[in-house]
Coordinates of C-alpha atoms in Angstrom, one line a residue:
M1 CA 12.7 25.6 -9.9
S2 CA 15.4 23.1 -10.4
K3 CA 18.4 24.0 -12.6
A4 CA 19.0 20.4 -13.7
D5 CA 19.8 20.0 -17.4
I6 CA 18.9 16.3 -17.7
C7 CA 16.4 13.9 -16.2
F8 CA 17.8 12.1 -13.1
F9 CA 16.6 8.7 -14.4
C10 CA 16.6 8.6 -18.2
K11 CA 19.3 11.2 -18.6
K12 CA 17.4 13.0 -21.5
K13 CA 18.0 16.7 -21.9
F14 CA 15.2 19.1 -20.8
G15 CA 13.9 21.6 -23.3
V16 CA 10.8 23.1 -24.8
L17 CA 9.1 19.7 -25.3
R18 CA 10.6 17.9 -22.2
W19 CA 9.8 19.8 -19.0
R20 CA 11.3 19.5 -15.6
H21 CA 9.2 18.0 -12.8
T22 CA 10.2 17.5 -9.2
C23 CA 9.3 14.3 -7.3
T24 CA 7.5 15.4 -4.2
E25 CA 8.8 12.3 -2.3
C26 CA 12.5 12.3 -3.0
G27 CA 13.1 15.7 -4.6
Q28 CA 14.8 14.5 -7.8
T29 CA 14.3 16.5 -11.0
V30 CA 12.7 14.2 -13.6
C31 CA 10.8 14.4 -16.9
A32 CA 7.1 13.5 -17.5
D33 CA 8.1 10.1 -18.9
C34 CA 9.8 9.2 -15.6
S35 CA 7.1 10.6 -13.3
S36 CA 3.3 10.6 -12.9
V37 CA 0.7 12.3 -10.8
K38 CA -0.9 10.0 -8.2
D39 CA -4.6 10.8 -7.8
Y40 CA -4.9 9.7 -4.2
L41 CA -2.1 12.2 -3.3
D42 CA -2.7 14.9 -5.9
R43 CA 1.1 15.2 -6.3
R44 CA 3.8 14.1 -8.8
L45 CA 6.1 11.2 -8.0
C46 CA 9.0 9.7 -9.9
T47 CA 8.7 6.1 -11.1
Y48 CA 10.9 4.7 -8.3
C49 CA 9.1 6.4 -5.5
S50 CA 5.7 5.6 -7.1
E51 CA 6.6 1.9 -7.3
S52 CA 8.1 1.6 -3.7
I53 CA 5.0 3.4 -2.2
A54 CA 2.6 1.2 -4.2
E55 CA 4.4 -1.9 -2.9
G56 CA 4.3 -0.6 0.7
M57 CA 0.7 0.3 0.4
A58 CA -0.2 -3.1 -1.1
S59 CA 1.4 -4.9 1.9
I60 CA -0.8 -3.0 4.4
K61 CA -3.6 -5.3 5.7
T62 CA -7.0 -3.8 6.5
F63 CA -9.4 -5.0 9.2
K64 CA -12.9 -3.7 9.8
S65 CA -12.5 -4.2 13.6
D66 CA -9.8 -4.5 16.2
N67 CA -10.2 -8.3 16.2
I68 CA -7.2 -9.5 14.3
A69 CA -7.0 -13.2 15.3
G70 CA -3.5 -14.7 15.0
Y71 CA -1.8 -11.3 15.3
S72 CA -0.9 -9.0 18.1
I73 CA -0.5 -5.2 18.0
S74 CA 3.0 -4.1 18.9
E75 CA 2.4 -0.3 18.3
S76 CA -0.7 1.8 17.7
F77 CA -0.9 5.2 16.1
E78 CA -3.4 8.0 16.3
K79 CA -6.5 7.6 14.1
I80 CA -6.1 8.9 10.6
S81 CA -8.7 10.1 8.1
S82 CA -9.1 11.1 4.5
A83 CA -11.9 13.0 2.8
T84 CA -12.2 13.1 -1.0
W85 CA -14.7 14.8 -3.3
R86 CA -14.5 12.2 -6.0
Q87 CA -16.7 9.4 -7.4
D88 CA -14.2 6.8 -6.2
K89 CA -14.0 5.3 -2.7
Q90 CA -10.7 3.7 -3.6
A91 CA -9.0 7.2 -3.6
S92 CA -9.9 7.6 0.1
L93 CA -8.7 4.1 0.9
D94 CA -5.4 4.7 -1.0
N95 CA -4.9 8.0 0.8
I96 CA -5.4 6.3 4.2
K97 CA -3.0 3.5 3.2
Y98 CA -0.4 6.1 2.1
Q99 CA -0.6 7.8 5.5
A100 CA -0.2 4.5 7.3
Y101 CA 2.8 3.6 5.1
K102 CA 4.5 6.9 5.9
L103 CA 3.9 6.2 9.7
G104 CA 5.6 2.8 9.3
A105 CA 2.3 0.8 10.1
N106 CA 1.6 -2.5 8.4
A107 CA -2.1 -2.7 9.1
L108 CA -5.2 -0.6 9.4
V109 CA -7.8 -1.5 12.1
S110 CA -11.4 -0.2 12.5
L111 CA -11.5 0.8 8.9
E112 CA -14.7 2.7 7.9
I113 CA -15.5 4.4 4.6
K114 CA -18.6 6.5 4.6
D115 CA -20.1 8.4 1.7
K116 CA -22.2 11.5 1.6
R117 CA -24.1 12.8 -1.4
K118 CA -24.2 16.6 -1.7
K119 CA -26.2 18.6 -4.1
R120 CA -24.0 21.0 -6.2
H121 CA -26.7 22.8 -8.2
G122 CA -30.0 22.3 -10.1
R123 CA -33.5 21.2 -9.1
G124 CA -35.4 17.9 -9.3
D125 CA -34.2 15.4 -11.8
E126 CA -31.7 17.9 -13.2
A127 CA -29.9 18.3 -9.9
D128 CA -26.2 17.6 -10.0
F129 CA -24.7 15.7 -7.1
I130 CA -21.2 15.1 -5.9
Y131 CA -20.0 12.5 -3.4
Q132 CA -17.7 12.9 -0.5
Y133 CA -16.0 9.8 0.8
L134 CA -14.6 9.9 4.3
A135 CA -12.3 7.1 5.3
T136 CA -11.0 6.6 8.9
A137 CA -8.8 4.0 10.5
R138 CA -6.3 3.4 13.2
P139 CA -2.8 2.4 11.8
V140 CA -0.9 -0.2 13.8
K141 CA 2.2 -2.3 13.7
M142 CA 1.3 -5.9 14.2
G143 CA 3.1 -9.2 14.4
K144 CA 2.2 -12.8 14.7
T145 CA 1.2 -14.1 18.2
N146 CA 3.8 -16.1 20.1
D147 CA 1.8 -19.3 19.5
Q148 CA 1.7 -18.8 15.8
A149 CA 5.4 -17.8 15.6
S150 CA 6.6 -20.8 17.6
A151 CA 4.5 -23.2 15.5
E152 CA 6.1 -21.7 12.3
T153 CA 9.6 -22.0 13.9
S154 CA 9.0 -25.7 14.8
I155 CA 7.7 -26.5 11.3
A156 CA 10.8 -24.8 9.8
G157 CA 13.0 -26.9 12.0
E158 CA 11.2 -30.1 10.9
L159 CA 11.6 -29.1 7.3
E160 CA 15.3 -28.6 7.8
K161 CA 15.6 -32.0 9.4
L162 CA 13.8 -33.6 6.5
A163 CA 16.0 -31.8 4.0
A164 CA 19.1 -33.1 5.8
L165 CA 17.7 -36.7 5.8
K166 CA 17.1 -36.4 2.0
E167 CA 20.6 -35.0 1.3
K168 CA 22.1 -38.0 3.3
G169 CA 20.1 -40.4 1.2
I170 CA 18.1 -41.7 4.3
I171 CA 14.8 -40.8 2.7
T172 CA 13.8 -40.6 -1.0
E173 CA 12.5 -37.5 -2.8
E174 CA 9.0 -38.9 -2.8
E175 CA 9.2 -39.5 1.0
F176 CA 10.5 -36.0 1.5
K177 CA 7.6 -34.5 -0.5
T178 CA 5.0 -36.6 1.4
A179 CA 6.4 -35.6 4.8
K180 CA 6.6 -31.9 3.7
K181 CA 3.0 -32.0 2.6
K182 CA 1.9 -33.4 5.9
L183 CA 3.8 -30.7 7.8
L184 CA 2.5 -27.8 5.8
G185 CA -1.1 -29.2 5.9

């Protein structure tokens, strides 16, 4: 147990009504107000770690197959999986995205989420069922293909030239906007 007297973030003193919690990601001692339990991880995270992980997970793209047109895979990791005994498929997907985020991947390919219904107890119409969701995917690092990257570079160069012409007074603001619209499609 941590011997910290105050919360790392809000600096409020710990006591009978304000308990110490440890962020399982960064290890800081924080209060309940500055931390929360993430269902997909079943662990407590401080607000800062929770927000940075959420942003990282939100940036991960998911694909049902290996066909990711316009992108190329620069690094591929071992297949990962997550099994949850909840009524929520999103928890399995979030757990997979978290694992990919920790690996440094920016995409998941061959994503599959299967559900299995299992009987817990009871008979007939009174039977109680629970669901297991199993998510599997292959995390990858991907980037844009050379064709796509060079096209974006040439468009950026053209936009810079247009901006320079506008600054010199050679073209008007309206002409600049029209040319920019044509470039960006």
